[in-house]
Amino acid sequence: MQSITITTPDDFHLHVRDGELMRLVVPHTARRFARAIIMPNLVPPIVSTELARQYRERILAAVPSDASFEPLMTLYLTEQTPAAEIAVAKASGYVHAVKWYPVGATTNSHHGVQNIEKCFEVLEAMQQHDLPLLVHPETTDPAVDTFDREAVFIDRVLAPVIERFPNLRVVLEHVTTHQGVQFVQAASSRVAATITAHHCLLNRVALFEGGLRPHHYCLPILKREEHRVAVMEAATSGHPRFFLGTDSAPHARTAKEAACGCAGIYTAHAAIELYAEVFDRAGTLDKLEAFASLNGAKFYGLPRNTTPIVLERKAWNVPESFSFGKDAIVPFRAGCQVGFQLVDGSEFERLA
Ligand code: DOR
Ligand code: ZN
């Protein structure tokens, strides 16, 4: 098969930041995806429907005029979030979920949740209004090894919350372990997970290949090979509760190549192409559309996209970097190849 046509996909987990950086990264996503769930971990965070409305306007202003792209906004859960905000968020039509960051778990999570019991009224309102909870599922207990943080969080914190709110829709974001995969498979139809391309393509060896590799550092951190295989198999299995979420997370080169480097891998420049590689390697390219374009929309109760995209099996070279003011962004596969190419509008008719 030299080319594959699928319904235009959606990215159910994306960081676009703000300001100048946003103008560089939004076009990459808007070229490939019809919609994206936008993470709210800005400084300061997006804690209200009004802040989400303003942020949405700024994102739309960064969408190229020839692209059509819908940002799906989220709120950042804090211990101060008023339960009444949930009805406002739901009624807005543009807020689609609330994100739970355990304090200290990742980039800009210091306003997050220390004790989830303090948010139970909010979760109750979310359950009532059917607004999904998106979870960064990692404990921050310093006694727990970095590589075990997902499994421990699921056991100790998340499972009891899901039991207490059985009708709440919950997405385990960027699932990275076989425990996470098994948890979702065994859970009710109201529990799903997003999967990144990088957690399907890399294991933790990629962090140390020939030296320390800051551009492979992300959170949750890359795991052992057995976990990569479990996550890749879940993505490519056709299971309806696993769907695409890139977690593309741009940071300036100087912030990554530093004594205390930021977590985040930038994949927006080649996102759907990288997933095509994952499915191709698994021999299940026929299941890419469900994972990338159908499962997530169904879980979120969104209509299916109506336009197609075409991916061609044709390698291309990823630039060493994208210039970003005086700084740069080093993308995933910088200076190397990606095996699939998105076919442009002009080329489209030849293949469609
Ligand atoms: O690697 C990550 N980067 N993981 C996250 O959870 C956050 C993200 C970011 O915002 O940079
Ligand atoms: Zn993220």
GROMACS .gro file of N, CA and C and ligand atoms in nm, residues 13-15 17 39-41 99 101 106-107 136 173-174 196 219-220 246-249 264, ligand 2:
model
   67
   13HIS      N    1  -0.465   1.557   2.281
   13HIS     CA    2  -0.378   1.606   2.389
   13HIS      C    3  -0.265   1.688   2.326
   14LEU      N    4  -0.274   1.819   2.340
   14LEU     CA    5  -0.177   1.905   2.271
   14LEU      C    6  -0.142   2.027   2.355
   15HIS      N    7  -0.012   2.063   2.351
   15HIS     CA    8   0.034   2.188   2.411
   15HIS      C    9   0.072   2.284   2.298
   17ARG      N   10   0.113   2.632   2.393
   17ARG     CA   11   0.168   2.750   2.462
   17ARG      C   12   0.091   2.876   2.422
   39MET      N   13  -0.414   2.177   2.607
   39MET     CA   14  -0.379   2.170   2.750
   39MET      C   15  -0.372   2.310   2.811
   40PRO      N   16  -0.415   2.320   2.939
   40PRO     CA   17  -0.430   2.451   3.001
   40PRO      C   18  -0.312   2.494   3.089
   41ASN      N   19  -0.195   2.424   3.078
   41ASN     CA   20  -0.085   2.452   3.172
   41ASN      C   21   0.001   2.569   3.126
   99LYS      N   22  -0.862   1.939   3.332
   99LYS     CA   23  -0.736   1.864   3.346
   99LYS      C   24  -0.688   1.862   3.490
  101TYR      N   25  -0.380   1.794   3.712
  101TYR     CA   26  -0.236   1.776   3.730
  101TYR      C   27  -0.206   1.759   3.878
  106THR      N   28   0.454   1.769   3.657
  106THR     CA   29   0.510   1.803   3.526
  106THR      C   30   0.520   1.954   3.508
  107THR      N   31   0.546   1.998   3.385
  107THR     CA   32   0.560   2.139   3.352
  107THR      C   33   0.439   2.221   3.400
  136HIS      N   34  -0.337   1.355   3.445
  136HIS     CA   35  -0.194   1.324   3.432
  136HIS      C   36  -0.166   1.220   3.541
  173GLU      N   37  -0.431   1.035   3.046
  173GLU     CA   38  -0.354   1.096   2.939
  173GLU      C   39  -0.219   1.027   2.923
  174HIS      N   40  -0.173   1.020   2.799
  174HIS     CA   41  -0.042   0.963   2.763
  174HIS      C   42  -0.007   0.841   2.847
  196THR      N   43   0.066   0.860   2.299
  196THR     CA   44   0.152   0.944   2.215
  196THR      C   45   0.225   0.856   2.113
  219LEU      N   46   0.750   1.374   3.017
  219LEU     CA   47   0.679   1.314   3.130
  219LEU      C   48   0.540   1.272   3.086
  220PRO      N   49   0.493   1.155   3.120
  220PRO     CA   50   0.568   1.051   3.189
  220PRO      C   51   0.692   1.010   3.108
  246THR      N   52  -0.112   1.354   2.100
  246THR     CA   53   0.033   1.361   2.074
  246THR      C   54   0.114   1.399   2.197
  247ASP      N   55   0.055   1.482   2.285
  247ASP     CA   56   0.133   1.547   2.392
  247ASP      C   57   0.252   1.622   2.333
  248SER      N   58   0.237   1.671   2.211
  248SER     CA   59   0.344   1.752   2.153
  248SER      C   60   0.364   1.872   2.246
  249ALA      N   61   0.488   1.889   2.293
  249ALA     CA   62   0.513   1.987   2.400
  249ALA      C   63   0.638   2.067   2.369
  264GLY      N   64   0.938   1.742   2.768
  264GLY     CA   65   0.848   1.764   2.656
  264GLY      C   66   0.915   1.729   2.525
  354ZN      ZN   67   0.077   1.705   2.813
   0.00000   0.00000   0.00000
